CSV table of C-alpha atoms and ligand atoms in Angstrom, one decimal:
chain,number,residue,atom,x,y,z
H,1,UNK,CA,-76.5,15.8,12.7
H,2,UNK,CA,-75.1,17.1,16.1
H,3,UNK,CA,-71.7,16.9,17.1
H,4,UNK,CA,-71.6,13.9,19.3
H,5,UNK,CA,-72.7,11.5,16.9
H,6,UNK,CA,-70.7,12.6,14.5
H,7,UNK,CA,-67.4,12.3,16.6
H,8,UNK,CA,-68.7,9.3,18.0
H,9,UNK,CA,-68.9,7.9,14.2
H,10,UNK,CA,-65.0,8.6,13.6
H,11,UNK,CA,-63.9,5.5,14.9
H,12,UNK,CA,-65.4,3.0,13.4
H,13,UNK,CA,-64.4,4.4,10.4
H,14,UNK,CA,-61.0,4.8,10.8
H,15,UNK,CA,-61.1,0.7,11.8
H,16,UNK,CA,-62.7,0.1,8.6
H,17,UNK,CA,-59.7,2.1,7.0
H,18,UNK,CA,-57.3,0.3,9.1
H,19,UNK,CA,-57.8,-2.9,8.0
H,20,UNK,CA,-57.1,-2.2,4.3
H,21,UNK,CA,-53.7,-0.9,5.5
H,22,UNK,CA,-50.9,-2.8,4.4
H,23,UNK,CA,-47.9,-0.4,4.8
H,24,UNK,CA,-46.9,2.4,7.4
H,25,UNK,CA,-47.3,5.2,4.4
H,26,UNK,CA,-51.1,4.0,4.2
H,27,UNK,CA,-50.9,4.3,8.0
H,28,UNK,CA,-50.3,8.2,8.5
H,29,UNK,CA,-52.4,8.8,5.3
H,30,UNK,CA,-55.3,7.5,7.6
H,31,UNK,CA,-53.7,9.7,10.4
H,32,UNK,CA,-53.6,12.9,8.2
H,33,UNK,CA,-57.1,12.2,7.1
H,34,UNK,CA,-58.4,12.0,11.1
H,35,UNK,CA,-56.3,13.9,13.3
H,36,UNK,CA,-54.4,16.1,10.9
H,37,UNK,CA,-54.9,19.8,11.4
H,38,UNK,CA,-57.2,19.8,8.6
H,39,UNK,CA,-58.5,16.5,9.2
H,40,UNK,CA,-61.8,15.0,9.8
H,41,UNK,CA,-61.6,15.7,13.5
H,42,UNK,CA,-60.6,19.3,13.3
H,43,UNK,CA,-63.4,19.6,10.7
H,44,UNK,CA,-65.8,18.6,12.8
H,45,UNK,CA,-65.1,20.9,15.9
H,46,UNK,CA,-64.6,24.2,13.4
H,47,UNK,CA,-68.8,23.6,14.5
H,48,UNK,CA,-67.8,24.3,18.1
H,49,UNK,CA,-68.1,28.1,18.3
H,50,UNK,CA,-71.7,27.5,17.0
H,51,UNK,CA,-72.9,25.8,19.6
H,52,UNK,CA,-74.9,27.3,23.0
H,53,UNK,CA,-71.5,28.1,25.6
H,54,UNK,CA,-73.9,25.6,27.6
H,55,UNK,CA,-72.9,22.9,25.4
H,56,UNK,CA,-69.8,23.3,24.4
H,57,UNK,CA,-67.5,21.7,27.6
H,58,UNK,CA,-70.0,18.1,26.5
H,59,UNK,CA,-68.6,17.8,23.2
H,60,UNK,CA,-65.0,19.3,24.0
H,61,UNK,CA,-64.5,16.7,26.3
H,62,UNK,CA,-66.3,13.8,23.7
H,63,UNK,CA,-63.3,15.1,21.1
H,64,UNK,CA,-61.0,14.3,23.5
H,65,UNK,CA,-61.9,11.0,24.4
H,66,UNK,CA,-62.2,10.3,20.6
H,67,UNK,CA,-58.8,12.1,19.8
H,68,UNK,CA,-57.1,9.1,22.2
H,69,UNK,CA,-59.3,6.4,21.1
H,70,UNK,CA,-58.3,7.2,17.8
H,71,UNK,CA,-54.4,7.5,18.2
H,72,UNK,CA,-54.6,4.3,20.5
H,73,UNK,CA,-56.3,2.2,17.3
H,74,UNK,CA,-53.7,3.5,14.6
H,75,UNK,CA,-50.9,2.6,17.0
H,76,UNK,CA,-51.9,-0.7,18.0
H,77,UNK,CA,-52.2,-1.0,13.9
H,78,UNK,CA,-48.7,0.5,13.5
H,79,UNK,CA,-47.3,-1.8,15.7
H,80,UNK,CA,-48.8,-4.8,14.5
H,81,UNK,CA,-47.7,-4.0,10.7
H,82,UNK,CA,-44.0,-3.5,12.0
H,83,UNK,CA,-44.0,-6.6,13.5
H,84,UNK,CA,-45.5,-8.2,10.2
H,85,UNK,CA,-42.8,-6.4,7.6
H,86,UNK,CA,-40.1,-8.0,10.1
H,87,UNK,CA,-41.3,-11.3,9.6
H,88,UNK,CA,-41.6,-10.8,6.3
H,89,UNK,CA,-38.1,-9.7,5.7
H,90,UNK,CA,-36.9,-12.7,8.2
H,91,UNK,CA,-38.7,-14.6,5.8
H,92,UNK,CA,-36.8,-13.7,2.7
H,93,UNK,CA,-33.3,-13.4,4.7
H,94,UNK,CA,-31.1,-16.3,3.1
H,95,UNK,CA,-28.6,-17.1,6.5
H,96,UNK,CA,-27.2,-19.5,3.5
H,97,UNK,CA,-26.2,-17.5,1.4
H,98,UNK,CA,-22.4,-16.7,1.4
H,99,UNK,CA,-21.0,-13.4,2.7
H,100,UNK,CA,-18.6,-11.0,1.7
H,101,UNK,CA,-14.8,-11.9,2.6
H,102,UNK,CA,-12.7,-9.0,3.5
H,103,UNK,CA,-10.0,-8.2,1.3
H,104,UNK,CA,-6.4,-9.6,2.5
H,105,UNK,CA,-3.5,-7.6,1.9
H,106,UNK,CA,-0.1,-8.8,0.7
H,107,UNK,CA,3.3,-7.2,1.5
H,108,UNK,CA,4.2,-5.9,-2.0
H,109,UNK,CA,7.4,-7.9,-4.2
H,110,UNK,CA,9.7,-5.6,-3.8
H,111,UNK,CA,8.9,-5.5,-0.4
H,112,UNK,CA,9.4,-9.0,0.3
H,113,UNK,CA,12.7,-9.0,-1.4
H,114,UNK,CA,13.6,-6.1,0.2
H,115,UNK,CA,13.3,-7.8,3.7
H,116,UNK,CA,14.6,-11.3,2.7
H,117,UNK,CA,17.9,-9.4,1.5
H,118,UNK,CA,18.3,-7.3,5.0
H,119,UNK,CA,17.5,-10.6,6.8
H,120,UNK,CA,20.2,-12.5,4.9
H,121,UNK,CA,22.8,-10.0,5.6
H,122,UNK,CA,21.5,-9.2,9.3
H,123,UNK,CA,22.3,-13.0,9.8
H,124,UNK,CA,26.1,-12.1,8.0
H,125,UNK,CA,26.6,-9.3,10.5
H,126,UNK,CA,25.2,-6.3,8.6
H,127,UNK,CA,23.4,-3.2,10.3
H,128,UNK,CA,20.4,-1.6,8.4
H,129,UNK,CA,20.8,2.0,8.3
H,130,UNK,CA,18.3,4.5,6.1
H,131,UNK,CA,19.3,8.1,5.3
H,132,UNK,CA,17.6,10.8,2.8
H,133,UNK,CA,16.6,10.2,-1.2
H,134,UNK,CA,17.2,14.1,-1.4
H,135,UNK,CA,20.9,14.5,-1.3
H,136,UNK,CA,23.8,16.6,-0.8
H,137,UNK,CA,25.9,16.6,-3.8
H,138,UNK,CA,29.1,15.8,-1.5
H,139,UNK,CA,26.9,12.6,0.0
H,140,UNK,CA,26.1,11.8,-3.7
H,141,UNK,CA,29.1,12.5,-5.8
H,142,UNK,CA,31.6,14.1,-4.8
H,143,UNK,CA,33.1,12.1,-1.3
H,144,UNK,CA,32.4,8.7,-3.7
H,145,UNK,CA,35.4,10.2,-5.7
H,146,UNK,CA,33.4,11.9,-7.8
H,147,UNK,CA,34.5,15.7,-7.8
H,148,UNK,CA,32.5,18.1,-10.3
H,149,UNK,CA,33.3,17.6,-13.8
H,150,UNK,CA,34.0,13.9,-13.2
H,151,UNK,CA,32.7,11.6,-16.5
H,152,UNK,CA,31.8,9.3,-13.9
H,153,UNK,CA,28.7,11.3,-13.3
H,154,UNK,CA,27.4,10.6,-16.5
H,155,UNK,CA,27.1,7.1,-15.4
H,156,UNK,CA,24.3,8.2,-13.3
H,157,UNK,CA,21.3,9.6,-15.5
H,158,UNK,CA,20.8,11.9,-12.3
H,159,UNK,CA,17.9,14.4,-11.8
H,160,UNK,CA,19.1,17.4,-10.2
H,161,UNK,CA,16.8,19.3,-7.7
H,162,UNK,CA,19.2,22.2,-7.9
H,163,UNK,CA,23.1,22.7,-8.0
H,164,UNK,CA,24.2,21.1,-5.4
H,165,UNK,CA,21.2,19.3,-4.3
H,166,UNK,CA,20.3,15.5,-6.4
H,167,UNK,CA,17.9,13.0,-6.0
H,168,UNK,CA,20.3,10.4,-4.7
H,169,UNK,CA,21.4,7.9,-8.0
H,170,UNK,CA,22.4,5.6,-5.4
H,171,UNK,CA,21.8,4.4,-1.6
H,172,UNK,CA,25.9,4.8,-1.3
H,173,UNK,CA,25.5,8.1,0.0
H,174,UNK,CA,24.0,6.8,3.8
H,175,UNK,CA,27.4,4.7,3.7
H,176,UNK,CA,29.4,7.8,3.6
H,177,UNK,CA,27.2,9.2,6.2
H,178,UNK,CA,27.2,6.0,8.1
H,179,UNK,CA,31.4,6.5,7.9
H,180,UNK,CA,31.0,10.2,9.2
H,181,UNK,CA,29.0,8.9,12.0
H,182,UNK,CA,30.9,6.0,13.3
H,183,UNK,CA,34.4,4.9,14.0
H,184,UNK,CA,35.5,1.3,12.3
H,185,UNK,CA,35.1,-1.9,12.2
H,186,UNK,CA,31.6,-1.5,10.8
H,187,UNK,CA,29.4,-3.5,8.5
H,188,UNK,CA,26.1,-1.9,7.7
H,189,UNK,CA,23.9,-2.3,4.7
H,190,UNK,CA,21.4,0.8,3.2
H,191,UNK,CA,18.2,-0.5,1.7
H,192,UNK,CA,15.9,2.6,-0.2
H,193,UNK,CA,14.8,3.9,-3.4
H,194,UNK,CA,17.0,5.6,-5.6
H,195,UNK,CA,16.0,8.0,-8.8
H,196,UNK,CA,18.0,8.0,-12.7
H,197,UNK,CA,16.7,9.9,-15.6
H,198,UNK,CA,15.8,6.9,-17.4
H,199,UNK,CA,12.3,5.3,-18.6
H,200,UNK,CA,12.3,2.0,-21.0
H,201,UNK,CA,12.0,-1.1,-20.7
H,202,UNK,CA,13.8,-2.5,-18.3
H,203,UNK,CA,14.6,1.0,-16.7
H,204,UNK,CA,12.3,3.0,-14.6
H,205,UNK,CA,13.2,6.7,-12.9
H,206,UNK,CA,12.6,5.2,-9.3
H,207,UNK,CA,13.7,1.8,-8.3
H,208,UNK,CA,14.8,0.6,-5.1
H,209,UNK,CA,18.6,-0.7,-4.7
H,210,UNK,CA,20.7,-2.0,-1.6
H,211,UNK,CA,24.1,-1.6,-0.7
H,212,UNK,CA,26.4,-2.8,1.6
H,213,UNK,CA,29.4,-1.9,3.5
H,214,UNK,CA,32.3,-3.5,5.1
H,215,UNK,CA,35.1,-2.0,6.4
H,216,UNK,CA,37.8,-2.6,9.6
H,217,UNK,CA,41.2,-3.7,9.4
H,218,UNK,CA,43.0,-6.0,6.9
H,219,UNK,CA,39.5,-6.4,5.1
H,220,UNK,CA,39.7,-7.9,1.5
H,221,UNK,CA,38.8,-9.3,-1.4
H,222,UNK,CA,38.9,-12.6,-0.4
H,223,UNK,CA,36.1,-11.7,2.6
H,224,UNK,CA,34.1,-9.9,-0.3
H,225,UNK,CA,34.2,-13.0,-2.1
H,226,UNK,CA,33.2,-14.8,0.8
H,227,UNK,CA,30.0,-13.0,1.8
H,228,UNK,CA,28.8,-12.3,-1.2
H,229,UNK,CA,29.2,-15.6,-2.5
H,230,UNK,CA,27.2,-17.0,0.7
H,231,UNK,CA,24.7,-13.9,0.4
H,232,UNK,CA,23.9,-15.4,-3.4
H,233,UNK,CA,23.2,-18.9,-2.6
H,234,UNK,CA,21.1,-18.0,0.2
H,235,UNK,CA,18.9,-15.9,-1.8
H,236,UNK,CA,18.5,-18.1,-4.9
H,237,UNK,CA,19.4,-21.3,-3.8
H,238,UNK,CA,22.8,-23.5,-2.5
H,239,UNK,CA,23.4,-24.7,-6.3
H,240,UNK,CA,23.7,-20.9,-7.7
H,241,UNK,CA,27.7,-20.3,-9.3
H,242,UNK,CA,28.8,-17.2,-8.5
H,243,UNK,CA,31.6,-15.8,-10.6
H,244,UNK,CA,33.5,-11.6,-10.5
H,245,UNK,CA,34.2,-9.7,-13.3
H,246,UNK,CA,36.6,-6.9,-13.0
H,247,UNK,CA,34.5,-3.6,-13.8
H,248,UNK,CA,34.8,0.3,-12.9
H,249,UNK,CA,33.2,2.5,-10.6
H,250,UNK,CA,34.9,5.3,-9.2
H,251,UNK,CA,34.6,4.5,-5.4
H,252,UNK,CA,36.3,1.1,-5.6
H,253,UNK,CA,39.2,-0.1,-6.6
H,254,UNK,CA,39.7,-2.8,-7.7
H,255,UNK,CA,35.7,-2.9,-9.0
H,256,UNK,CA,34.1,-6.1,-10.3
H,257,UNK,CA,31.0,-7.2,-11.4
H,258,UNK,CA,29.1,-10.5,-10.0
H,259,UNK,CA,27.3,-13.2,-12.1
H,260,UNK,CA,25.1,-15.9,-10.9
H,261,UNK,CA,24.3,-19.1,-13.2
H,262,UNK,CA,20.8,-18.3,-15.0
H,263,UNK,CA,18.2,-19.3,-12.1
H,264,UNK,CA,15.8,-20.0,-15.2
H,265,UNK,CA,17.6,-22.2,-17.4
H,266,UNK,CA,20.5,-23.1,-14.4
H,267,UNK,CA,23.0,-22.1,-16.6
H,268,UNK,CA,22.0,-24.6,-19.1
H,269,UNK,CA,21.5,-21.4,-21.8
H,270,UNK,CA,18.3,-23.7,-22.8
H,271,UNK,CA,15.2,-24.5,-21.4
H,272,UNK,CA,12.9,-27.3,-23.2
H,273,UNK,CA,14.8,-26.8,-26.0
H,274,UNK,CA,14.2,-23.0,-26.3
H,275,UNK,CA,16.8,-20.4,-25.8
H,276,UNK,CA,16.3,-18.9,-23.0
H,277,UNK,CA,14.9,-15.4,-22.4
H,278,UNK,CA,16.4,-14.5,-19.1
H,279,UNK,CA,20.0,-15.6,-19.5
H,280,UNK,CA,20.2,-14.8,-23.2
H,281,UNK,CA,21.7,-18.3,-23.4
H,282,UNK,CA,25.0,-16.8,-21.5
H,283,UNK,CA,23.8,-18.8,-18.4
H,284,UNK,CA,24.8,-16.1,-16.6
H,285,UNK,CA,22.8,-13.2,-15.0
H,286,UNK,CA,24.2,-9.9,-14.0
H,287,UNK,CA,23.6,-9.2,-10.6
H,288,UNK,CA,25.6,-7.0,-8.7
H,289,UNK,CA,28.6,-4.6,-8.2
H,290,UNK,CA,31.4,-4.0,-5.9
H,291,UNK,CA,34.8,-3.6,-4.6
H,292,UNK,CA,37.3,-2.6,-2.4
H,293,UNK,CA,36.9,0.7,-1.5
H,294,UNK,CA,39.2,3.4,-3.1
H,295,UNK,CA,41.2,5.0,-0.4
H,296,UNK,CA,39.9,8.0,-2.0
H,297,UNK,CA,36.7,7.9,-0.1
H,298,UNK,CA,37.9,6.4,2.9
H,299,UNK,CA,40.2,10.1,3.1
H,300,UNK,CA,37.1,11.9,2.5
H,301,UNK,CA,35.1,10.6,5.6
H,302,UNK,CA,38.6,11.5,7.5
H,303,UNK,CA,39.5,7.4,8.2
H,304,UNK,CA,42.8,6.4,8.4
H,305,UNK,CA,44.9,5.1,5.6
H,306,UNK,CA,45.2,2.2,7.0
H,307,UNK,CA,41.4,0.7,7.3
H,308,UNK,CA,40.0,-1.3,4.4
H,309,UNK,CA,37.0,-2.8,2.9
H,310,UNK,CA,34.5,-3.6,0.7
H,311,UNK,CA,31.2,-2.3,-0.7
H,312,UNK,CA,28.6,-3.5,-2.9
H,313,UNK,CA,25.3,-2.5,-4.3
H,314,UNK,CA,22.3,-4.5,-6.4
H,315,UNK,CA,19.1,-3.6,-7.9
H,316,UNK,CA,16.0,-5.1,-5.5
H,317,UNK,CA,13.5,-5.3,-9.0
H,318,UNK,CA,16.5,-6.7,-10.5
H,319,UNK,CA,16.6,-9.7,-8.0
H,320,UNK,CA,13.2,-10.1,-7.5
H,321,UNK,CA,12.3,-10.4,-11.5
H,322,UNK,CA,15.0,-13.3,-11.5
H,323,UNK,CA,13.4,-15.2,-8.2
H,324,UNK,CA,10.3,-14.9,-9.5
H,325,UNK,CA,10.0,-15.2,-13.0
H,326,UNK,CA,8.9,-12.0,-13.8
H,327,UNK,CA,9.6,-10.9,-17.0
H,328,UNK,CA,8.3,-7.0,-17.2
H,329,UNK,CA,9.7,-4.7,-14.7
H,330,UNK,CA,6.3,-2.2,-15.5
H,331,UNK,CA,4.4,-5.0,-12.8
H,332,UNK,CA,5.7,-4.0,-9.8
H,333,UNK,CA,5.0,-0.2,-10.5
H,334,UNK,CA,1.4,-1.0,-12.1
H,335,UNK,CA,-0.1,-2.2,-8.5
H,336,UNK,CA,-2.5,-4.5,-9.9
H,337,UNK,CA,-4.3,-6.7,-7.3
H,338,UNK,CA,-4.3,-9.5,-9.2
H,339,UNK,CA,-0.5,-9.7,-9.9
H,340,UNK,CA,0.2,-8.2,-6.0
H,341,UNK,CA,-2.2,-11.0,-4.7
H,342,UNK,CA,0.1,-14.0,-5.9
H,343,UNK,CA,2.5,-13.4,-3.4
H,344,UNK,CA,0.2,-13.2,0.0
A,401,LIG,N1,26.7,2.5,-6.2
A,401,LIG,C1,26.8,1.6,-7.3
A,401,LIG,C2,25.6,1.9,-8.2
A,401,LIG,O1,24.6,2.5,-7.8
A,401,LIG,C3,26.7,0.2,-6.9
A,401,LIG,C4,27.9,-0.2,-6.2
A,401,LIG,C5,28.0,-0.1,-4.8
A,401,LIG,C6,29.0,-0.6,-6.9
A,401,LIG,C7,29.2,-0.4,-4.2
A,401,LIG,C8,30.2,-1.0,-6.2
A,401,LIG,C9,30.2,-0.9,-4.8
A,401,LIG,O2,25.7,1.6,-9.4
C-alpha cells in the first residue's frame, strides 16, 4: 500500500475511535495511539527514507495536512466532552442543599466576667492598670508587709522562679507599682492571672483574680463599704445582702472578709426542698477580701503617713461559677466548645 493512502486512511479511523470516547483519558489514549512519537502516524513515515527523493516532498507535505486534520478532530472532540462533563456535574449540583456555616466564636467566661467587673468599677471611678505575672519579690511580698521569713507567705502556695524572683500569688503587686508611679488621690483596679502551688478541686495553679485600690485623703471604711457594697449588687443583682467579716492579711489593717446571700438558693439555705450545694445551706457565699491599708505599705511606696485607703481583691472563676451556675471550676480550663459556645 503506498503512503498516501495509508495516511489518507488515518482519519477516519481516528473518528470512528472518537465517537466511543466518553472521557478525556480515552481522549489522549486515541492521541498517543495517532500522533504519539511512536504512534500510527510516526509509524507510517519511518517508510519515508524508502521512497525515490522524487517522492518524498508529496507525502511529507500529505503528513502534514493529516497531522492538523487529526489534532483539529480530537480537539473539536475534547471540547465537546468538556462541555458535556460540565453539564453533567451541573446536573447533579444540589443549589438546595444546605451549606456549611462558619464557626462563631464566643468571648470565653472568664473573659466576660473579667470585663463586666472592670466596667462596673470603671463606672465607680477605677483605672485599669496591668503589670507583670513574673515578679520581683519586693512587688510580691515584701512592700505588702511581707519581709522574708514572714508566716504570711505560707498563705500563698507560691512557685518560686528563683530567689528573689515569684510568679506573682496575687495582682496586688501592680498596686504597689501603681503607688510608686503616681502621686494620690488614686483609685485603680489590676485585672490578670495569678499562679499558687495548688491543684484540687476547686483550686487550680493559674486563675485569674482582680484587685482594687483606693487611696487619697480621709479614705475609710465606711467608703469601702460603700463601693463594694454597690460593686456587689451590680454584679449579681440589686437584692444581693452584702455583709464583712473581720479577717487577716498582712497589707491591711483592719482586714475583713465579704459575703453575699447565696445567689442560688437567695439565702434561703434550700432550694426545692434540697440543701443547697453552693451555699452549703449558710446562705452565704464567700466572695472577697479587703481592707484598709496597713500604713506599713503605704511607707514602703514612700507616701505620707497621712493618706489612707482601701484595697480589695476577688477570684474572677470564683464569681463567674456563682453567676452562672457552674459547679466545676476544671470547665473553664478544659476549653470545650460545647460548654464555651453557651455563652456567645
Ligand atoms: N491579695 C489578696 C489575695 O490575693 C486579696 C486582697 C487584696 C485582700 C486586697 C485584701 C485586700 O488573697
Amino acid at each position: 500500500m503506498d503512503l498516501i493512502t495509508a495516511l489518507e486512511g488515518l482519519a477516519p479511523e481516528l473518528e470512528k475511535g472518537l465517537a466511543d470516547a466518553r472521557s478525556l483519558d480515552a481522549l489522549e489514549s486515541l492521541r498517543v495511539d495517532f500522533l504519539g512519537r511512536k504512534g500510527r502516524l510516526a509509524h507510517i513515515m519511518s517508510a519515508l527514507p524508502q521512497l525515490e527523493p522524487a517522492q518524498r516532498p508529496a507525502v511529507g507535505q500529505k503528513a502534514n495536512a493529516v497531522k492538523e486534520s487529526l489534532t483539529a478532530l480530537l480537539e473539536e472532540r475534547r471540547l465537546a466532552l468538556e462541555k458535556a462533563l460540565e453539564a453533567e456535574a451541573l446536573r447533579r449540583f444540589d443549589a438546595s442543599l444546605p451549606g456549611r456555616l462558619p464557626w462563631r466564636g464566643s468571648l470565653h467566661p472568664i473573659t466576660l466576667v473579667t470585663q463586666e467587673i472592670c466596667d462596673v468599677l470603671r463606672g465607680l471611678g477605677f483605672d485599669v492598670a496591668s503589670g507583670p505575672e513574673v515578679e520581683n519579690d519586693f512587688y510580691n511580698f515584701e512592700s505588702l508587709n511581707m519581709p522574708p521569713e514572714h508566716p504570711a507567705r505560707d498563705m500563698q502556695d507560691t512557685l518560686y522562679v528563683s530567689d528573689k524572683v515569684v510568679m506573682r500569688t496575687h495582682t496586688s503587686p501592680v498596686q504597689v507599682r501603681t503607688m510608686l508611679a503616681r502621686k494620690p488621690p488614686l483609685a485603680v483596679i489590676c485585672p490578670g492571672k495569678v499562679y499558687r502551688r495548688d491543684s484540687d478541686l476547686t483550686h487550680t495553679p493559674m486563675f485569674h483574680q482582680i484587685e482594687g485600690l483606693m487611696v487619697g485623703e480621709n479614705i475609710s471604711m465606711a467608703h469601702l463599704r460603700g463601693i463594694l457594697t454597690a460593686f456587689v449588687r451590680e454584679i449579681f443583682g440589686s437584692a444581693t445582702r452584702v455583709r464583712f467579716r473581720p479577717s487577716f492579711f498582712p497589707f491591711t489593717e483592719p482586714s475583713a472578709e465579704v459575703d453575699i446571700s447565696c445567689c442560688m438558693c437567695g439565702g434561703a439555705g434550700h432550694l426545692d426542698g434540697e440543701p443547697c450545694r453552693v451555699c452549703k445551706t449558710t446562705g452565704w457565699v464567700e466572695i472577697l477580701g479587703c481592707g484598709m491599708v496597713d500604713p506599713a505599705v503605704f511607707e514602703a511606696v514612700g507616701y505620707a503617713p497621712e493618706v489612707s485607703g482601701f484595697a480589695f481583691g476577688l477570684g474572677v472563676e470564683r464569681v463567674a461559677m456563682l453567676k452562672y451556675g457552674i459547679g466545676d471550676l476544671r470547665m473553664f480550663f478544659e476549653n470545650d466548645v460545647r460548654f464555651l459556645g453557651q455563652f456567645a
